[in-house]
């Protein structure tokens, strides 16, 4: 069946019968004035709303009965109950007219069907479809329903509130009155409401509560008596706030899970990068040690000998030997491997070309196209090699912030105070007390040693990179 444009019920399968029925159950439209007067007489206001509510849906302990869903609120917020009452009122007036012989229905071939008439009325006047003088009334009843749903939502959380109360006290003992604001804050955090709950209470809310024995210590039962009354008298929180909080929590958990997965991936990739760096650093340290012990390299560094061109100079370093093999191997670590050569211990065109390329990118400013003490020291400089590794094998991008870069206090120098390649210092994270051993760049050794020996009581603070396990800079003294 469908409602026709004139407001009559029609049946497509039997038009003749439909025309007969329409003559019998036609509804004469009421005037706007009659509608308004009938609506006022029904008294669909806040008093009506409170009469419809079922107070037993939340029992005295704040727990919802198993067989008591909030059907009363649903009927009010959807406009079903007020619309049904209007329909019953209109039906009673229509039946009264029929009894006095008025109207178009009641004397025809088919008996009058009040259920069909009422269904017609509900369809025609559905609040979601009809916007008229009754719309503000529906909106107000819907607002009252939202307020009541929020009240029940709070009162049904009594067990959670009592648990939080006992977590703040010792052995389920009363808590101090002045701790009530803190208790409300913790409830707000527990429910992930972002302050929406605690903001509904005045700062001195605890002054309104009275302990049953007049003491400054408050048992939960006395607090609940006050809280229940406060909630029933005020629009404290809507149920939608808990829905928003639940979605916010789900989103936070999703982001946390995603962040953990990204962190795990980052840590795996970072571990791979660290392993590559570590292997290269170990090989660099081994080659550096061999270079420092090579007699020919010592001549170049300390006595001014040079390797220039492809022909051996009189009195100069030989162009074949272990020292050439070490230089070529070091160039390979720097990313400038010599092209395939019959022998890696010969200074030939491929080795000379790799050296020239390295000089152009990493060599000292104004360096001559030769192997001399200045350029060889740079080739063997660990800090310079670390800087190269950071570029050649960068850490994976990750917004770790202060988790990787931190400021720590330098406690002392552990090793490397003589001629060792690495100088290791012990640093302390003053927030956590965690101690770490990190590499200190050679350029900062003298300053750290001097400031530690000064005994002024001023801490030596350093910025450290936990990824590379190195001190990146020494902060200026605060003295």
XYZ file of C-alpha atoms in Angstrom:
479
model
C 0.000 0.000 0.000
C 1.120 3.589 -0.576
C -0.144 6.994 0.465
C -1.528 9.021 -2.439
C -0.962 12.743 -2.936
C -4.438 13.453 -1.514
C -3.629 11.470 1.636
C -5.682 8.362 0.803
C -4.475 4.738 0.816
C -4.378 3.164 -2.631
C -3.685 -0.412 -3.759
C -2.218 -0.792 -7.249
C -3.345 -4.435 -7.527
C -7.012 -3.540 -7.016
C -7.776 0.072 -7.988
C -11.535 -0.383 -7.665
C -11.280 -1.583 -4.094
C -8.767 1.185 -3.391
C -11.211 3.847 -4.591
C -13.894 2.335 -2.374
C -11.583 2.301 0.645
C -10.406 5.826 0.011
C -13.953 7.065 0.257
C -14.348 5.261 3.542
C -11.200 6.274 5.408
C -10.340 9.704 4.029
C -8.893 12.050 6.645
C -10.162 15.610 6.545
C -7.125 17.887 6.997
C -7.074 19.912 10.164
C -6.519 23.641 10.059
C -3.204 25.072 11.356
C -5.050 26.672 14.256
C -6.663 23.370 15.235
C -3.321 21.594 15.011
C -1.632 24.159 17.247
C -4.424 24.056 19.797
C -4.391 20.243 19.887
C -0.614 20.258 20.326
C -0.856 22.672 23.265
C -3.540 20.573 24.881
C -1.306 17.486 24.749
C 1.377 19.278 26.800
C 4.362 17.690 25.040
C 6.915 19.522 27.160
C 9.637 18.729 29.717
C 7.069 17.539 32.262
C 5.699 15.097 29.716
C 9.256 13.934 28.990
C 9.942 13.220 32.654
C 6.648 11.277 32.984
C 7.560 9.027 30.045
C 11.019 8.157 31.411
C 11.430 4.866 33.220
C 13.520 5.631 36.346
C 13.975 1.930 37.081
C 16.211 1.499 34.031
C 19.169 2.474 36.212
C 18.926 0.825 39.604
C 20.186 2.208 42.878
C 23.685 0.827 42.364
C 24.136 2.606 39.041
C 23.907 -0.628 37.048
C 21.651 -1.079 34.034
C 19.146 -3.909 34.312
C 19.888 -6.654 31.797
C 16.411 -6.530 30.264
C 16.061 -2.753 30.276
C 17.493 -1.045 27.184
C 16.924 2.711 26.876
C 13.815 2.264 24.789
C 12.110 5.190 26.529
C 14.903 7.563 25.469
C 14.895 6.136 21.958
C 11.140 6.741 21.567
C 11.607 10.355 22.658
C 14.736 11.301 20.699
C 13.294 9.845 17.481
C 9.962 11.604 18.050
C 8.016 8.321 18.050
C 6.266 8.815 21.394
C 5.092 12.434 20.882
C 4.001 11.663 17.317
C 2.068 8.596 18.464
C 0.260 10.622 21.113
C -0.676 13.230 18.512
C -1.928 10.465 16.245
C -4.026 8.886 19.009
C -5.447 12.288 19.876
C -6.303 12.979 16.236
C -7.786 9.488 15.895
C -10.007 9.965 18.931
C -11.309 13.238 17.544
C -11.904 11.623 14.154
C -13.773 8.694 15.703
C -15.828 11.185 17.688
C -16.833 12.885 14.460
C -17.773 9.544 12.949
C -19.958 8.850 15.939
C -21.829 12.089 15.266
C -22.137 11.390 11.574
C -19.418 13.820 10.448
C -16.558 13.276 8.006
C -16.297 11.186 4.840
C -15.622 7.832 6.504
C -17.668 5.382 8.462
C -20.824 4.925 6.407
C -19.541 3.175 3.329
C -19.160 -0.332 2.143
C -16.103 -1.185 4.202
C -15.734 -0.846 8.001
C -13.508 1.929 9.348
C -10.018 0.633 10.254
C -8.437 2.764 13.030
C -5.004 1.058 12.664
C -4.846 1.979 8.997
C -5.916 5.519 9.787
C -3.269 5.816 12.521
C -0.563 4.365 10.248
C -1.511 6.963 7.646
C -1.160 9.714 10.196
C 2.263 8.521 11.340
C 3.519 8.303 7.770
C 2.224 11.751 6.867
C 3.608 13.441 9.963
C 6.971 11.712 10.429
C 9.292 14.281 12.144
C 12.172 13.407 9.805
C 10.034 14.316 6.769
C 7.773 17.102 8.010
C 9.102 20.457 9.178
C 6.336 22.622 10.646
C 5.258 24.288 13.912
C 5.992 21.025 15.782
C 9.690 20.909 14.796
C 10.943 22.966 17.798
C 9.033 20.630 20.112
C 10.699 17.559 18.585
C 14.087 19.228 18.808
C 13.595 20.095 22.477
C 12.472 16.558 23.356
C 15.454 15.179 21.426
C 17.774 17.458 23.399
C 16.259 16.292 26.679
C 16.720 12.684 25.510
C 20.411 13.322 24.807
C 20.844 14.839 28.266
C 19.132 11.864 29.917
C 21.205 9.375 27.932
C 24.356 11.146 29.138
C 23.151 10.982 32.729
C 22.518 7.256 32.523
C 25.851 6.726 30.833
C 27.588 8.356 33.801
C 25.533 6.678 36.507
C 26.175 3.255 34.970
C 29.890 3.812 35.471
C 29.602 3.640 39.238
C 31.764 0.529 39.518
C 34.557 2.156 37.501
C 34.331 5.285 39.621
C 34.458 3.278 42.826
C 37.510 1.378 41.564
C 39.280 4.664 40.763
C 38.316 5.961 44.199
C 39.912 2.986 45.954
C 43.025 3.280 43.777
C 43.538 6.749 45.243
C 42.980 5.606 48.812
C 44.723 3.034 50.929
C 42.904 -0.152 51.895
C 39.620 1.276 50.555
C 39.746 4.026 53.163
C 38.132 7.461 52.646
C 40.029 10.181 50.792
C 40.428 13.809 51.765
C 37.820 16.264 50.532
C 40.458 18.412 48.859
C 41.490 15.382 46.753
C 38.111 15.227 44.998
C 39.240 17.545 42.131
C 42.233 15.250 41.548
C 39.883 12.272 41.562
C 37.679 13.925 38.924
C 40.759 14.654 36.806
C 41.804 11.012 36.956
C 38.341 9.894 35.898
C 38.545 12.274 32.962
C 41.904 10.776 31.954
C 40.648 7.230 32.492
C 37.743 7.832 30.125
C 39.929 9.725 27.630
C 37.544 12.683 27.659
C 40.196 15.372 27.209
C 38.871 17.591 30.020
C 35.220 17.515 28.914
C 34.176 15.807 32.169
C 36.190 17.713 34.742
C 35.302 21.091 33.213
C 31.667 20.555 34.186
C 32.500 20.828 37.881
C 33.435 24.027 39.701
C 36.972 24.206 41.072
C 35.654 24.056 44.633
C 33.216 21.213 43.956
C 34.472 19.306 46.976
C 33.104 22.064 49.243
C 29.563 21.067 48.224
C 30.004 17.516 49.488
C 29.147 16.658 53.044
C 30.505 13.625 54.805
C 27.920 11.636 56.736
C 29.993 11.854 59.918
C 31.122 15.463 59.372
C 34.744 14.388 58.904
C 37.151 15.864 56.340
C 37.669 12.339 55.042
C 35.099 11.235 52.510
C 33.948 7.632 51.882
C 32.839 6.755 48.367
C 29.218 6.219 49.437
C 28.913 9.860 50.532
C 30.592 11.061 47.353
C 28.252 8.962 45.236
C 25.171 10.370 46.961
C 26.353 13.866 46.026
C 27.490 12.906 42.543
C 24.234 11.163 41.653
C 22.222 14.185 42.707
C 24.542 16.534 40.817
C 24.236 14.483 37.629
C 20.446 14.247 37.832
C 20.154 18.023 38.237
C 22.720 19.141 35.650
C 23.623 18.533 32.039
C 27.067 17.159 32.926
C 28.073 15.116 29.905
C 26.439 13.765 26.773
C 26.732 10.127 25.807
C 28.202 11.300 22.497
C 31.248 12.516 24.449
C 32.007 8.908 25.389
C 31.525 7.862 21.760
C 33.981 10.545 20.647
C 36.397 9.468 23.398
C 36.112 5.838 22.275
C 36.871 6.816 18.683
C 39.732 8.998 19.888
C 41.127 6.073 21.862
C 40.788 3.731 18.888
C 42.567 6.256 16.683
C 45.307 6.718 19.276
C 45.746 2.950 19.523
C 45.863 2.687 15.737
C 48.483 5.422 15.546
C 50.438 3.794 18.359
C 50.375 0.449 16.572
C 51.452 2.116 13.343
C 54.211 3.997 15.156
C 55.455 0.779 16.734
C 55.481 -0.970 13.379
C 57.333 1.960 11.830
C 59.768 1.983 14.731
C 60.395 -1.747 14.390
C 60.983 -1.333 10.663
C 63.233 1.642 11.326
C 65.214 -0.286 13.913
C 65.700 -3.200 11.502
C 66.903 -0.902 8.733
C 69.008 1.077 11.187
C 70.596 -2.128 12.436
C 71.505 -3.057 8.876
C 73.049 0.384 8.332
C 74.923 0.126 11.626
C 76.310 -3.259 10.664
C 77.559 -1.865 7.342
C 79.109 1.131 9.114
C 80.595 -1.060 11.806
C 82.238 -3.350 9.240
C 83.659 -0.366 7.365
C 84.856 1.272 10.591
C 86.579 -1.903 11.714
C 88.304 -2.241 8.348
C 89.218 1.460 8.478
C 90.719 1.047 11.952
C 92.694 -1.997 10.824
C 94.039 -0.246 7.728
C 94.851 2.880 9.736
C 96.854 0.839 12.220
C 98.793 -0.779 9.364
C 99.394 2.602 7.738
C 100.728 4.067 11.001
C 103.203 1.198 11.302
C 104.364 1.378 7.669
C 107.848 2.847 7.334
C 107.072 4.401 3.943
C 103.877 6.018 5.217
C 105.840 7.358 8.207
C 108.304 8.956 5.760
C 105.416 10.631 3.919
C 103.717 11.888 7.088
C 106.744 12.926 9.145
C 109.609 13.525 6.687
C 107.918 15.231 3.771
C 108.193 12.425 1.236
C 105.578 12.495 -1.555
C 104.215 10.241 -4.276
C 103.695 12.187 -7.489
C 103.233 10.956 -11.009
C 103.694 7.405 -12.243
C 107.487 7.384 -12.176
C 109.482 6.720 -9.051
C 111.497 9.764 -7.900
C 115.074 9.497 -6.731
C 115.074 9.311 -2.960
C 111.282 9.176 -2.961
C 108.903 6.447 -1.801
C 108.775 3.315 -3.960
C 105.722 2.979 -6.230
C 105.218 -0.655 -5.362
C 104.798 -2.346 -2.008
C 102.502 -2.855 0.961
C 102.115 0.909 1.486
C 100.556 1.227 -2.011
C 98.245 -1.699 -1.274
C 97.123 0.018 1.987
C 96.448 3.370 0.281
C 94.444 1.713 -2.510
C 92.464 -0.306 0.063
C 91.723 2.872 2.036
C 90.527 4.618 -1.136
C 88.136 1.728 -1.689
C 86.659 2.267 1.799
C 86.124 5.926 0.918
C 84.144 4.864 -2.134
C 86.860 5.379 -4.760
C 88.026 1.917 -5.777
C 90.829 1.687 -8.292
C 89.854 0.043 -11.547
C 90.909 -3.532 -12.092
C 94.675 -3.667 -12.056
C 97.125 -6.562 -12.525
C 98.511 -5.797 -9.077
C 97.003 -3.795 -6.210
C 100.396 -2.944 -4.722
C 101.542 -0.889 -7.733
C 100.965 2.840 -8.095
C 99.686 2.839 -11.665
C 97.259 4.970 -13.623
C 94.165 3.420 -12.020
C 95.451 4.036 -8.495
C 96.514 7.589 -9.391
C 93.084 8.275 -10.925
C 91.240 6.991 -7.809
C 93.468 9.226 -5.631
C 92.729 12.276 -7.811
C 88.974 11.650 -7.551
C 89.182 11.290 -3.778
C 91.194 14.522 -3.505
C 88.584 16.404 -5.509
C 85.725 15.329 -3.201
C 87.281 14.857 0.237
C 90.798 16.202 0.032
C 92.028 19.338 1.835
C 91.419 22.686 0.159
C 94.170 23.541 -2.324
C 95.692 20.069 -2.197
C 98.342 19.244 -4.782
C 97.740 16.241 -7.121
C 100.051 14.040 -5.097
C 100.191 11.856 -2.003
C 101.680 14.023 0.735
C 101.437 14.346 4.515
C 98.450 16.753 4.497
C 96.234 14.696 2.204
C 97.312 11.380 3.751
C 96.343 12.599 7.241
C 92.859 13.416 5.946
C 92.627 9.969 4.356
C 93.439 8.418 7.757
C 91.276 10.835 9.811
C 88.539 8.873 11.589
C 86.223 11.862 12.102
C 86.413 12.683 8.402
C 85.672 9.056 7.572
C 82.708 9.066 9.994
C 81.328 12.128 8.225
C 81.690 10.317 4.911
C 79.882 7.237 6.272
C 76.975 9.375 7.455
C 76.513 10.556 3.868
C 77.335 7.329 2.049
C 75.297 5.140 4.415
C 72.706 7.482 5.969
C 70.433 6.489 8.788
C 66.838 5.836 7.671
C 64.602 8.836 8.070
C 62.542 8.642 11.218
C 61.031 11.327 13.416
C 62.769 10.186 16.556
C 63.595 13.688 17.797
C 65.194 13.712 21.213
C 65.263 9.914 21.298
C 68.352 10.004 19.028
C 69.799 13.447 19.729
C 70.230 14.161 23.432
C 72.131 16.403 25.777
C 74.199 14.489 28.336
C 76.805 15.242 30.980
C 80.380 14.166 30.285
C 81.565 12.253 33.348
C 85.153 11.383 32.459
C 87.532 10.239 29.742
C 87.936 6.460 29.842
C 90.484 5.549 27.173
C 92.427 7.126 24.376
C 94.301 9.800 26.300
C 97.609 8.738 24.749
C 97.990 8.107 21.028
C 95.006 5.798 20.537
C 92.839 6.401 17.529
C 89.565 6.537 19.480
C 88.970 8.655 22.552
C 86.074 7.234 24.564
C 84.204 9.244 27.197
C 81.554 8.229 29.692
C 78.403 10.350 29.578
C 75.410 10.379 31.917
C 71.779 11.133 31.086
C 70.814 13.269 34.080
C 67.090 12.567 33.582
C 67.353 8.776 33.640
C 70.782 8.232 35.219
C 71.727 6.068 32.243
C 75.456 5.861 31.490
C 76.906 5.394 28.028
C 80.376 5.192 26.498
C 80.665 7.263 23.334
C 83.421 8.266 20.931
C 84.701 11.823 21.352
C 86.003 13.549 18.201
C 89.689 14.352 18.377
C 89.060 18.072 17.871
C 87.080 18.205 21.145
C 89.427 16.143 23.326
C 91.541 19.047 24.615
C 88.524 21.159 25.576
C 86.845 18.273 27.430
C 90.070 17.341 29.244
C 90.666 20.969 30.258
C 87.115 21.564 31.514
C 87.033 18.279 33.455
C 90.340 19.159 35.137
C 89.182 22.678 36.061
C 87.181 21.384 39.073
C 84.826 24.374 38.972
C 81.750 22.266 39.634
C 80.263 23.326 36.310
C 79.135 20.230 34.356
C 80.496 19.557 30.887
C 77.441 19.093 28.689
C 77.530 17.542 25.240
C 75.120 16.837 22.450
C 75.328 13.158 21.552
C 74.030 11.067 18.669
C 72.837 7.732 20.020
C 72.552 6.353 16.521
C 76.254 6.727 15.687
C 77.294 6.453 19.371
C 79.366 9.648 19.114
C 79.579 13.053 20.754
C 78.558 15.622 18.143
C 79.364 18.848 19.997
C 80.401 20.243 23.370
C 78.058 22.880 24.752
C 79.557 26.158 25.994
C 80.342 26.399 29.685
C 77.614 27.849 31.895
C 80.133 29.452 34.229
